[in-house]
mmCIF file of C-alpha atoms in Angstrom:
data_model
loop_
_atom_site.group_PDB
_atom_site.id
_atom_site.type_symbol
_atom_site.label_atom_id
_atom_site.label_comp_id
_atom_site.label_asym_id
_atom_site.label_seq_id
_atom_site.Cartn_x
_atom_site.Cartn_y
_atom_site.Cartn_z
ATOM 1 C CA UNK C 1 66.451 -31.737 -79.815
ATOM 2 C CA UNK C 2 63.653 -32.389 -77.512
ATOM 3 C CA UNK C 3 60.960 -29.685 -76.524
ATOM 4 C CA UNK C 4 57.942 -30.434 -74.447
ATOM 5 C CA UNK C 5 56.027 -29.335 -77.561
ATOM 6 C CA UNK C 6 57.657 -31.928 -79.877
ATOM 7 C CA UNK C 7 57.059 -35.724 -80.491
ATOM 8 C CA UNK C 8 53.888 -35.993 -78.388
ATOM 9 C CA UNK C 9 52.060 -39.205 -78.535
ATOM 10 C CA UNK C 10 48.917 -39.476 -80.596
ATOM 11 C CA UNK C 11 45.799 -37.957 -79.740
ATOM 12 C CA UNK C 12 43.491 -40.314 -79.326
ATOM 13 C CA UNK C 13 39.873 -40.960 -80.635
ATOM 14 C CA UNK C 14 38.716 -40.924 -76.945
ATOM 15 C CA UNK C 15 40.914 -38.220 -75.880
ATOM 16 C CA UNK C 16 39.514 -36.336 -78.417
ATOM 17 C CA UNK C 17 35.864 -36.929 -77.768
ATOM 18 C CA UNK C 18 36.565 -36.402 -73.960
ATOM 19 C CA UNK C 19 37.332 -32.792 -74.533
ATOM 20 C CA UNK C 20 34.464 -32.095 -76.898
ATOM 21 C CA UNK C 21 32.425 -33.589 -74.146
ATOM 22 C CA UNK C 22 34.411 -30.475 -71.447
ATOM 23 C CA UNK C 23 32.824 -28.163 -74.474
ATOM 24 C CA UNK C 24 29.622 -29.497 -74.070
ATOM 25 C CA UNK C 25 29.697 -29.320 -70.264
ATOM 26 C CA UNK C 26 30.740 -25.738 -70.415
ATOM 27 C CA UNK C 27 27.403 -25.004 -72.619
ATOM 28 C CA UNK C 28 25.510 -26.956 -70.319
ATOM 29 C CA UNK C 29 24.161 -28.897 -73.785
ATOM 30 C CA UNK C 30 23.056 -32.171 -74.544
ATOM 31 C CA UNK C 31 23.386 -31.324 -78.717
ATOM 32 C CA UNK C 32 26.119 -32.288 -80.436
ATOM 33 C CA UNK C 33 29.323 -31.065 -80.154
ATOM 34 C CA UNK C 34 32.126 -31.012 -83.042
ATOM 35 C CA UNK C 35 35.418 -29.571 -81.847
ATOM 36 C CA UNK C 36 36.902 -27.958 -85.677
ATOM 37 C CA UNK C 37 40.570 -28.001 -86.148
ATOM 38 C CA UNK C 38 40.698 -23.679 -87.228
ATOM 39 C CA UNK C 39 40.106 -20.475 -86.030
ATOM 40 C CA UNK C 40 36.143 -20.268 -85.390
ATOM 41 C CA UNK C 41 35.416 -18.336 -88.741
ATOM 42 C CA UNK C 42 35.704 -22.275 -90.037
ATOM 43 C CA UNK C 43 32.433 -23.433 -88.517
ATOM 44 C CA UNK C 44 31.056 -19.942 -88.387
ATOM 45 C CA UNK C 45 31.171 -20.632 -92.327
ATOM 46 C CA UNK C 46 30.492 -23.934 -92.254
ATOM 47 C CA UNK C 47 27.301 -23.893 -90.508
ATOM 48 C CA UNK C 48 26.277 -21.388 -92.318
ATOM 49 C CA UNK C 49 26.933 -22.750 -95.481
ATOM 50 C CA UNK C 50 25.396 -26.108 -94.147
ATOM 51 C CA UNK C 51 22.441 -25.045 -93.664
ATOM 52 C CA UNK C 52 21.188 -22.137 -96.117
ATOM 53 C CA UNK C 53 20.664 -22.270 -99.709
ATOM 54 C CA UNK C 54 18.393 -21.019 -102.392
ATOM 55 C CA UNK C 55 15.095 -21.346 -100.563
ATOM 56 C CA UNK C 56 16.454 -20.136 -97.007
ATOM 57 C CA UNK C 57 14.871 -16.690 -96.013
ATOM 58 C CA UNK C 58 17.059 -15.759 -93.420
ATOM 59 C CA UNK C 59 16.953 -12.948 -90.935
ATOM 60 C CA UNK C 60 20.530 -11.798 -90.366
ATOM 61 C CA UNK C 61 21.076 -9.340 -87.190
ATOM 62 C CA UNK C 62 23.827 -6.302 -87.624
ATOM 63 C CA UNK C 63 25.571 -5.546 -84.203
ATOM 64 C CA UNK C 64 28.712 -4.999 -85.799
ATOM 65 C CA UNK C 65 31.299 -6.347 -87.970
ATOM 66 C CA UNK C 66 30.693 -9.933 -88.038
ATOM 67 C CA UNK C 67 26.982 -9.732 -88.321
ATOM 68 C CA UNK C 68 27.951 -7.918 -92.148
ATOM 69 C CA UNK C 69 29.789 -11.073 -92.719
ATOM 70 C CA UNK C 70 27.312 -13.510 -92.082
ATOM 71 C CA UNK C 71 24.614 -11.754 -94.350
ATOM 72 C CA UNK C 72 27.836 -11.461 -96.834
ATOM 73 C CA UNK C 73 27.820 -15.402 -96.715
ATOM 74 C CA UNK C 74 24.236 -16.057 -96.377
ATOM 75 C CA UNK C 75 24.187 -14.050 -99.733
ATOM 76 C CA UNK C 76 26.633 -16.149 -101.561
ATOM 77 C CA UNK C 77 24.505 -19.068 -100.230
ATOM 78 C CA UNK C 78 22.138 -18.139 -102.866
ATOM 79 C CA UNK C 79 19.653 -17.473 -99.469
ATOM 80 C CA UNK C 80 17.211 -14.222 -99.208
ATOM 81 C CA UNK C 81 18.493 -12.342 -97.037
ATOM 82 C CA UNK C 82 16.622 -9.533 -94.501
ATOM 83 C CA UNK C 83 19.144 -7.170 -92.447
ATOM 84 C CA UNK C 84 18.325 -5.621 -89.054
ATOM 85 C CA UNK C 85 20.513 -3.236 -88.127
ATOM 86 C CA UNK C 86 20.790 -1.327 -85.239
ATOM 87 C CA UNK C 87 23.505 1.243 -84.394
ATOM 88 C CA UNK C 88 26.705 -0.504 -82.825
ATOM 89 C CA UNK C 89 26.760 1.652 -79.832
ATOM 90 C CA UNK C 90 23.641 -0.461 -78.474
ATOM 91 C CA UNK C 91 21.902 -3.759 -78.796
ATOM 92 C CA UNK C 92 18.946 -6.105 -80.953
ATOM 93 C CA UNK C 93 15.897 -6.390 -78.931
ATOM 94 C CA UNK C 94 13.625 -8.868 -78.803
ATOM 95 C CA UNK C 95 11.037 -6.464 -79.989
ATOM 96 C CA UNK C 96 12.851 -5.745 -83.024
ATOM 97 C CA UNK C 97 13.386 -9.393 -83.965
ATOM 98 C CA UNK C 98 9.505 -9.836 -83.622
ATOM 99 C CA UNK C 99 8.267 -7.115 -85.530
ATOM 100 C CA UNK C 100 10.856 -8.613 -88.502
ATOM 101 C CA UNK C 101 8.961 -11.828 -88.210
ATOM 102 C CA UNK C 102 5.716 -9.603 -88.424
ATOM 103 C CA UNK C 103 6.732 -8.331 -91.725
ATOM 104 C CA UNK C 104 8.111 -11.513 -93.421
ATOM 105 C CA UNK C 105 6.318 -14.334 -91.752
ATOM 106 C CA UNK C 106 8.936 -16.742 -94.381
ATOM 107 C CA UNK C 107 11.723 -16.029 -92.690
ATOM 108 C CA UNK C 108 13.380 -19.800 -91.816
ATOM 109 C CA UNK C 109 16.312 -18.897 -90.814
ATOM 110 C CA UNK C 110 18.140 -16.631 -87.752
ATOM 111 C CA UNK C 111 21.969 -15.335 -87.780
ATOM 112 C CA UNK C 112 23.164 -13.213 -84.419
ATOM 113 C CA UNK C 113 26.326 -12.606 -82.680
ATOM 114 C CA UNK C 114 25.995 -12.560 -78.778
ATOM 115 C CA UNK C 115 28.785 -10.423 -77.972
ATOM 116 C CA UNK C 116 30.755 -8.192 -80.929
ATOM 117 C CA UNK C 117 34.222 -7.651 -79.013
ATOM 118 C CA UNK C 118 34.158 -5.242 -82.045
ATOM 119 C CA UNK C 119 31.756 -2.955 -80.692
ATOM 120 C CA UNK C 120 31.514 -4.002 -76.967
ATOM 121 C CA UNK C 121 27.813 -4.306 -77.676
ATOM 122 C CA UNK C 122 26.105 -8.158 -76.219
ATOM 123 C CA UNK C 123 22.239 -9.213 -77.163
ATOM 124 C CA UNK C 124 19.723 -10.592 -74.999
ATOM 125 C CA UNK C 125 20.308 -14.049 -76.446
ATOM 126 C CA UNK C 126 17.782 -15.487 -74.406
ATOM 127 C CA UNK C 127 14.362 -13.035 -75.262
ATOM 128 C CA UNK C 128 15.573 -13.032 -79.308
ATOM 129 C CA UNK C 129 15.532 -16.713 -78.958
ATOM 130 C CA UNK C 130 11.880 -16.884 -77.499
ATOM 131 C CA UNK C 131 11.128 -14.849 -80.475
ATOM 132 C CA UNK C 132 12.604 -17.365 -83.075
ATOM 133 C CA UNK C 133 11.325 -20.754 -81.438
ATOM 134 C CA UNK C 134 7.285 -19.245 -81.447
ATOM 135 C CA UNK C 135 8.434 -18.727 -85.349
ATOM 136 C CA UNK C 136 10.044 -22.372 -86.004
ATOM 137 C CA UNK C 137 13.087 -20.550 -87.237
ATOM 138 C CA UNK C 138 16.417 -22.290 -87.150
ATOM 139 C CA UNK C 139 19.012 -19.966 -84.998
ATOM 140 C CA UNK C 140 22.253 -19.482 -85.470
ATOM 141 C CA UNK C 141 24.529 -17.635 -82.641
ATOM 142 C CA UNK C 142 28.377 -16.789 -82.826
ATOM 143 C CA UNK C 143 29.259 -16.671 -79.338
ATOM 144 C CA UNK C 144 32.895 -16.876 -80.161
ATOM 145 C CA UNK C 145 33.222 -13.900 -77.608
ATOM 146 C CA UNK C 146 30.718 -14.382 -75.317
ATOM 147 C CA UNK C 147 31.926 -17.813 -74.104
ATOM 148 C CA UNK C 148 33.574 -17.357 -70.277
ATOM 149 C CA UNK C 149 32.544 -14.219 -70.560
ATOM 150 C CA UNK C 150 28.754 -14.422 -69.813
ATOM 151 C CA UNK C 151 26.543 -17.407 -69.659
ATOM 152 C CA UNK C 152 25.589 -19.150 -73.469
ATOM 153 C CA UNK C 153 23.230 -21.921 -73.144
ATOM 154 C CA UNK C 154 21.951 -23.132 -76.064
ATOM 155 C CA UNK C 155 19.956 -25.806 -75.206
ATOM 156 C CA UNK C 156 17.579 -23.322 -72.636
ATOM 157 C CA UNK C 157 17.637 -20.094 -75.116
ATOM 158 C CA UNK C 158 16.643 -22.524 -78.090
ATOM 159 C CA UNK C 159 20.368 -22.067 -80.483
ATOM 160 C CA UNK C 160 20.410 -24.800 -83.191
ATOM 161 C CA UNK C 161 23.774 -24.047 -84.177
ATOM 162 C CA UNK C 162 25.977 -22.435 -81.648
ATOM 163 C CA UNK C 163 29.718 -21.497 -82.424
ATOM 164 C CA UNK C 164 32.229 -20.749 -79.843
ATOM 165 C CA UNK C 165 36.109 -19.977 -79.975
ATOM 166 C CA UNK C 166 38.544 -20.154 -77.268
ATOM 167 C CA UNK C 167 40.676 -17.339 -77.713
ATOM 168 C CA UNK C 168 39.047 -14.496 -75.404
ATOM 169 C CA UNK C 169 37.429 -15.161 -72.676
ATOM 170 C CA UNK C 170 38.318 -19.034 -72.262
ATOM 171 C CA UNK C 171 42.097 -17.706 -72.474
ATOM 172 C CA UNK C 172 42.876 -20.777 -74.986
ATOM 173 C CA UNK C 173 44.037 -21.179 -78.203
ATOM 174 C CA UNK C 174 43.311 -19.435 -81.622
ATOM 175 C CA UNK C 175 43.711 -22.416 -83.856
ATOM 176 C CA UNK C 176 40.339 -24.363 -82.554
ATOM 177 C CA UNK C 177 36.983 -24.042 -82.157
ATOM 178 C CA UNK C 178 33.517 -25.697 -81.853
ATOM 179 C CA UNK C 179 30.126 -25.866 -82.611
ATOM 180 C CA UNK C 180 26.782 -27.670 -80.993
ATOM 181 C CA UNK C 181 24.314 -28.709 -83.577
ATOM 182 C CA UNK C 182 20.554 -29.528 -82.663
ATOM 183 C CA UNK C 183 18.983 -32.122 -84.073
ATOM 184 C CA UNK C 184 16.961 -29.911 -86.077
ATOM 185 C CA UNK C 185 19.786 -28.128 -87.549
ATOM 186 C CA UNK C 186 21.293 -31.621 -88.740
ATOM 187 C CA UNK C 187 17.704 -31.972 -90.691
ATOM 188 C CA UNK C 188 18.118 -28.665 -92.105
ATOM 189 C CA UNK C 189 21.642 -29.939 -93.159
ATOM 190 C CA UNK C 190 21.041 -32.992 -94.889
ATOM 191 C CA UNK C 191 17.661 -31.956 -96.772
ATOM 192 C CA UNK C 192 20.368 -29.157 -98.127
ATOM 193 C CA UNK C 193 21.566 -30.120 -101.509
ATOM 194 C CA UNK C 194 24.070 -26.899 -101.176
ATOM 195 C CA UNK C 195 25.458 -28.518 -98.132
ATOM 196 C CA UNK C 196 29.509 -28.570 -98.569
ATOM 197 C CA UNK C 197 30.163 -32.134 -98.907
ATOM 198 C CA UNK C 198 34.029 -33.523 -98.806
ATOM 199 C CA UNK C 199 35.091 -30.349 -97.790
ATOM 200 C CA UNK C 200 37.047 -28.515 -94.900
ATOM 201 C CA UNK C 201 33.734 -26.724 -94.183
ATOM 202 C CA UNK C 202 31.538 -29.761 -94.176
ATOM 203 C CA UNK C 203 29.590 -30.435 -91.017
ATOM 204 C CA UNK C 204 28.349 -33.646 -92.421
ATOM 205 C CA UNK C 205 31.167 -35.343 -92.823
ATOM 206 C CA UNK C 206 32.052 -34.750 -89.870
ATOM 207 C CA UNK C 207 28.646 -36.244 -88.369
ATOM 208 C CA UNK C 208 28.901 -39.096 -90.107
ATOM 209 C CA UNK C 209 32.603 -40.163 -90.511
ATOM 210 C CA UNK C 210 33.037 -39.344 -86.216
ATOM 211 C CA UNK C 211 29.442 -38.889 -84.570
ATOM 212 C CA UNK C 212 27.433 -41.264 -86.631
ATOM 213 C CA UNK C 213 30.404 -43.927 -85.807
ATOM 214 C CA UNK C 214 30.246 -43.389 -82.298
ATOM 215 C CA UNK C 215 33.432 -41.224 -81.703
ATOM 216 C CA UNK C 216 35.739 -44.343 -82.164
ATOM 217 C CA UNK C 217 37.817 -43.109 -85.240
ATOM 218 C CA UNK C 218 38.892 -39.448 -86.431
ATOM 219 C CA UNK C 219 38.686 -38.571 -89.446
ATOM 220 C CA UNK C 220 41.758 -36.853 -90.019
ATOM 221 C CA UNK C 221 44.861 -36.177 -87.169
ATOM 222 C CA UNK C 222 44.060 -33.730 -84.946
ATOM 223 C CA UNK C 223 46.017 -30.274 -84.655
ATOM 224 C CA UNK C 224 47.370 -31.769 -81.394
ATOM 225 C CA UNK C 225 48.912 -29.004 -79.569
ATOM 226 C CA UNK C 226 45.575 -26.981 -79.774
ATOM 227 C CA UNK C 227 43.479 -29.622 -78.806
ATOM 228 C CA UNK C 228 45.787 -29.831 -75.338
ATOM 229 C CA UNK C 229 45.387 -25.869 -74.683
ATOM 230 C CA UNK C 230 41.764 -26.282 -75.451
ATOM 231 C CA UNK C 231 41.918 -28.867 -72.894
ATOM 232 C CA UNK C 232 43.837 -27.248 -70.684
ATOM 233 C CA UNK C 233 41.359 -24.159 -70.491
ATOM 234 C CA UNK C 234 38.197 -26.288 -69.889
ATOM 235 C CA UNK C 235 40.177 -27.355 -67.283
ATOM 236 C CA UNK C 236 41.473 -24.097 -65.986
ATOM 237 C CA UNK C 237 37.705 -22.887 -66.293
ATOM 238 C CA UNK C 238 35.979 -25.992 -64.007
ATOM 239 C CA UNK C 239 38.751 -25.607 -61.307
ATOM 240 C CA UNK C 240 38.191 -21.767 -60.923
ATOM 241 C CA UNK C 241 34.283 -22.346 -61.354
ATOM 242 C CA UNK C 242 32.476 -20.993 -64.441
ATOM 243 C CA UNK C 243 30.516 -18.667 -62.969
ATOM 244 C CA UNK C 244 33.576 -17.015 -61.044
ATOM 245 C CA UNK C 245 35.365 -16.664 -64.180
ATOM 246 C CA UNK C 246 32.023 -15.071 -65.936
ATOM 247 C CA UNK C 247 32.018 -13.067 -62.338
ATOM 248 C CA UNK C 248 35.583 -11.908 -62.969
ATOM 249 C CA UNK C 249 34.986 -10.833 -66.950
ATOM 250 C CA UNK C 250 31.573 -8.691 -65.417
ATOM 251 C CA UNK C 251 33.392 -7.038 -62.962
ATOM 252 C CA UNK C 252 36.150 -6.066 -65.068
ATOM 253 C CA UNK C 253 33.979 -4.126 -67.458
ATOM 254 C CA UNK C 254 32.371 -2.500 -65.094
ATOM 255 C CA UNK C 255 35.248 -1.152 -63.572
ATOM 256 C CA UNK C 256 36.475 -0.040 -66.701
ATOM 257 C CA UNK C 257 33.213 1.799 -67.654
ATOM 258 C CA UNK C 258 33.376 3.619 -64.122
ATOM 259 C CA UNK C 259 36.986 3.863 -64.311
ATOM 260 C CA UNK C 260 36.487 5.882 -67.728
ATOM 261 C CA UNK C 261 34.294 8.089 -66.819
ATOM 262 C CA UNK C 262 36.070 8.735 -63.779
ATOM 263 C CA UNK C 263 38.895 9.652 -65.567
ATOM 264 C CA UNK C 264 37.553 12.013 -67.831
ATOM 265 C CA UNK C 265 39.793 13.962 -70.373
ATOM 266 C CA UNK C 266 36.630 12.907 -72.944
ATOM 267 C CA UNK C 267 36.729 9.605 -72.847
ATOM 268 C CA UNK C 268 33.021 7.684 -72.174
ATOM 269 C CA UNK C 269 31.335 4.599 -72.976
ATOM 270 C CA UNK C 270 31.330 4.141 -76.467
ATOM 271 C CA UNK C 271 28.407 1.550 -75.689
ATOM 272 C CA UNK C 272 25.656 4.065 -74.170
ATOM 273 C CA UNK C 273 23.808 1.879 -71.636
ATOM 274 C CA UNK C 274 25.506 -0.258 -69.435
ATOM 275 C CA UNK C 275 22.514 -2.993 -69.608
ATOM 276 C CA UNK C 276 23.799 -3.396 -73.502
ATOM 277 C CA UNK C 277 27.802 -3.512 -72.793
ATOM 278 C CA UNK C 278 29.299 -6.760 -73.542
ATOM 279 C CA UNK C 279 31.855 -8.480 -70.603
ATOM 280 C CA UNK C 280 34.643 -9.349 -72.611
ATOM 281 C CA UNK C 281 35.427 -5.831 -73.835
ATOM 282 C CA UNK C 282 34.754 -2.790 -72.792
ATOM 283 C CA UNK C 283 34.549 0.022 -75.889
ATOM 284 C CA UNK C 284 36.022 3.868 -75.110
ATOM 285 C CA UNK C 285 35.343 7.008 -77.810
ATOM 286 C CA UNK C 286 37.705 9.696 -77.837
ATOM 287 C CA UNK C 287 36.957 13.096 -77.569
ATOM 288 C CA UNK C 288 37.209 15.463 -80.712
ATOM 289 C CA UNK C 289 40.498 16.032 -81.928
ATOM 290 C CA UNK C 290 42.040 12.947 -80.762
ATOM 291 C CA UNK C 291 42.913 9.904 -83.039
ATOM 292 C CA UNK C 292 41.730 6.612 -81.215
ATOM 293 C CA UNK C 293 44.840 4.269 -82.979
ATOM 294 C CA UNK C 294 47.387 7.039 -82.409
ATOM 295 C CA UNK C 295 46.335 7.304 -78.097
ATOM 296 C CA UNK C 296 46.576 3.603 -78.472
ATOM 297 C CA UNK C 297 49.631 3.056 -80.012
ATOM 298 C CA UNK C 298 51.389 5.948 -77.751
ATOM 299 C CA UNK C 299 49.686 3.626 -74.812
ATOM 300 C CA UNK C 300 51.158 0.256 -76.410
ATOM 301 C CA UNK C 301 54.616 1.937 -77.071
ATOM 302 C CA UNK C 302 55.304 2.470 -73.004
ATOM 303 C CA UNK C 303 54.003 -1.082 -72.640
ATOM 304 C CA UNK C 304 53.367 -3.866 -74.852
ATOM 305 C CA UNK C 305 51.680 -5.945 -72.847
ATOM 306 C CA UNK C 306 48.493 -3.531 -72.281
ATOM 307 C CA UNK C 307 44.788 -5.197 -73.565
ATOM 308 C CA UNK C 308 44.401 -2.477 -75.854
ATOM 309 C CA UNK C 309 43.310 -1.617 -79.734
ATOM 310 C CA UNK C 310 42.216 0.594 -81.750
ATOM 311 C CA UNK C 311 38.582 -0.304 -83.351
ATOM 312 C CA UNK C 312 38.497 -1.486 -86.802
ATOM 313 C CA UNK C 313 38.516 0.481 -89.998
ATOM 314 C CA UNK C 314 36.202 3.246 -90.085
ATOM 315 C CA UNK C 315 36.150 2.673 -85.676
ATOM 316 C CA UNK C 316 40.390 3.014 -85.776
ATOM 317 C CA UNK C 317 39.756 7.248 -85.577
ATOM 318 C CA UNK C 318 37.144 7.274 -82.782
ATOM 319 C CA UNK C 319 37.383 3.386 -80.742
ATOM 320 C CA UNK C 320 39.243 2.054 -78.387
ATOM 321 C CA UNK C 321 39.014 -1.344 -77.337
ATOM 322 C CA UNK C 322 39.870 -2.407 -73.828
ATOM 323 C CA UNK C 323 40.010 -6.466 -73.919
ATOM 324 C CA UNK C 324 39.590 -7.578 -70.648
ATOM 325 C CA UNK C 325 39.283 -10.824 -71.350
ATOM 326 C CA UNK C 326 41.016 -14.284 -70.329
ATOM 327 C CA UNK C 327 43.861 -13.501 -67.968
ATOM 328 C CA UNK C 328 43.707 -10.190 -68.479
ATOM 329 C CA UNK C 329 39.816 -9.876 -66.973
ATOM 330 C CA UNK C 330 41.736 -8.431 -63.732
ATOM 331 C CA UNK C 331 41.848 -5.198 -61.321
ATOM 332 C CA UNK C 332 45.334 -4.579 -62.410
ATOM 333 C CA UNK C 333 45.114 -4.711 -65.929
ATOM 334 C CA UNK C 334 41.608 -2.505 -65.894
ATOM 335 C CA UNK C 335 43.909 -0.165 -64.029
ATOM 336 C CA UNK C 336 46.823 -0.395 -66.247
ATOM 337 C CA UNK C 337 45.107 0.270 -69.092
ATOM 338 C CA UNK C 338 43.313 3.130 -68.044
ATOM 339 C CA UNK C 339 46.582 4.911 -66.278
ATOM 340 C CA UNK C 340 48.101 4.476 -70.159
ATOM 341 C CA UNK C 341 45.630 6.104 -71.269
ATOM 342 C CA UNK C 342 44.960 9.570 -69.081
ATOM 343 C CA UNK C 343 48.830 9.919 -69.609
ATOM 344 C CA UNK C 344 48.344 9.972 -73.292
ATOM 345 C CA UNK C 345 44.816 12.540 -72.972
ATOM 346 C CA UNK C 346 46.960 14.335 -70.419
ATOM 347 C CA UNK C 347 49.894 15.030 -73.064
ATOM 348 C CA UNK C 348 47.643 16.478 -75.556
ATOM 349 C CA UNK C 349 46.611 18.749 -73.226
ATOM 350 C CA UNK C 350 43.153 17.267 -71.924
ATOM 351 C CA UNK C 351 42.410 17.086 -67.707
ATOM 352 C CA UNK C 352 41.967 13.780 -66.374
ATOM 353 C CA UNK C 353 41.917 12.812 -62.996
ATOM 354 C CA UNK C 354 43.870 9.291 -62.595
ATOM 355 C CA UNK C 355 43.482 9.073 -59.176
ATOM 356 C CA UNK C 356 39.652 9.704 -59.434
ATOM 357 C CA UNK C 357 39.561 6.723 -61.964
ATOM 358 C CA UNK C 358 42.103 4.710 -60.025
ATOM 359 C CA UNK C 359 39.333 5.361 -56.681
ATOM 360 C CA UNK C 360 36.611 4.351 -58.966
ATOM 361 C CA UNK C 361 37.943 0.997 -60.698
ATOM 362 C CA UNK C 362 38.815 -0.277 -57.154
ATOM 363 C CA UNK C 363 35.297 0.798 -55.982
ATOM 364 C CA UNK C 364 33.581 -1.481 -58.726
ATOM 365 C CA UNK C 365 35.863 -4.160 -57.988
ATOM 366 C CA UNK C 366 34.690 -4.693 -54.445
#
């Protein structure tokens, strides 16, 4: 049979390396940029795992879910690790980070998500990395969510290791990912006797079987049909204009957040100030009585197609998650969503006004 998805020529080395260099436009970097053949968890591992060891003091941020995870793996890097948590309903401040430094002047090392879709919680990327660079620190930034959503610049906020994913706000694929790596995290790398080495999660092999040979042979063949929809998604992205699309995601959550609290019924911001709220998602808690996953799935039951979860584990009673990200970063799915979900308050007996939050997402859309 033939399928448009089937026998596909070879990717090519330069192929290949032209849409790493799309990534690298879209960051507005001049680092390196390694496109990874997996979901982003493989270089959000990998660089961490490249570059901490026993030695590494690192200063790991808590935001929500993922932040756990990176202090998990920092741990099992053999690395001292020191936590700042904050509550998930807001965000880090620079302030914070700075009075961590104050109390352990050794720290070397700096792990932070920008954006926890989790939580709908973002970070001021930009005054935390101020912070780190007076410090010397290397910094590490998962802006898997953040990317098309709101602006991530590593080269201007001072990220040595920066790892995005295309899945949310680029509207790509799953199955790949990237990072940019500064020179200085590429140091940190190689002076790291820890470092994976012939390994899936290896950074330096990458570096120097494809960078450190000038781009001209892969190492391995490519997951093609990923690296196309990547591809195709940079491409998607330049044509509409990045900062449209980051426009687009920005609008969209605030239109949900008024569109919430329009509607009423005891729903509101899970995310208290607005200033702290990331783009890509917008986060709901339900009033007392009501079970987040159970509104949610009555919600997905009348229509599949609806941007909405439940939050995660402990979060699956009280969150809901509104992802309006990618194609769905629209008026009429902000609206859809919402309707879904006064119909569901309104059956277990709560007042909501839909036409209130119907008046108030097309307000913020203007």
């Amino acid at each position: 049979m033939t399928h448009p998805f089937l026998d596909l020529p070879p990717l090519s080395a330069a192929h290949f390396a032209a849409i790493e260099d799309g990534v690298a436009r879209l960051l507005d970097t001049r680092q390196d940029v390694l496109v990874m053949q997996g979901e982003a968890l493989l270089p959000l591992e990998g660089a961490i795992r490249s570059a901490a060891g026993p030695g590494t003091t690192a200063l790991n941020v808590i935001t929500g879910p993922y932040g756990q995870t990176f202090g998990d793996w920092l741990r099992d890097c053999g690395a001292t690790v020191i936590d700042l948590s904050v509550p998930f309903h807001t965000a880090v401040t620079a302030a914070q980070v700075r009075e961590a430094f104050a109390a352990h002047p050794e720290i070397d090392f700096v792990s932070l998500v920008h954006a926890e879709a989790a939580t709908g919680n973002t970070n001021p990327v930009a005054e935390i990395g101020a912070v780190v660079r007076e410090h010397g620190a290397l910094f590490y930034l998962d802006a898997v969510a953040s990317v098309g959503a709101e602006p991530v610049l590593p080269d201007a906020w001072g990220v040595d290791l920066c790892v995005i994913g295309a899945q949310k706000a680029m509207g790509g694929p799953a199955g790949v990912s990237a990072v940019s790596v500064s020179e200085r995290a590429w140091a940190r790398m190689a002076a790291n006797p820890h470092a994976p080495r012939r390994s899936y999660l290896s950074l330096l092999d990458w570096k120097e079987r494809w960078l450190d040979g000038g781009r001209a042979a892969l190492p391995h063949a490519p997951a093609q049909l990923e690296m196309l929809a990547l591809q195709a998604c940079l491409e998607r992205i330049e044509a509409e204009g990045p900062q449209a699309v980051m426009r687009r995601h920005r609008t969209a959550a605030l239109a949900t957040r008024a569109g919430a609290v329009a509607l009423g019924g005891g729903l509101e911001p899970y995310v208290y100030e607005e200033a702290d709220a990331a783009p890509v998602a917008t986060t709901l808690r339900v009033p007392s009585g009501v079970v987040a996953s159970e509104l949610v799935a009555g919600a997905l039951a009348g229509d599949g197609t609806l941007p909405l979860a439940a939050g995660g584990g402990a979060l699956a009673a009280e969150m809901i998650r509104v992802n309006h990200y990618g194609v769905d970063a629209t008026v009429g799915a902000v609206q859809a969503s919402l309707a879904a979900l006064g119909a569901g308050l309104a059956e277990r007996g709560r007042t909501v006004d839909l036409e209130g939050a119907r008046r108030a997402v097309e307000s913020a859309w203007r």
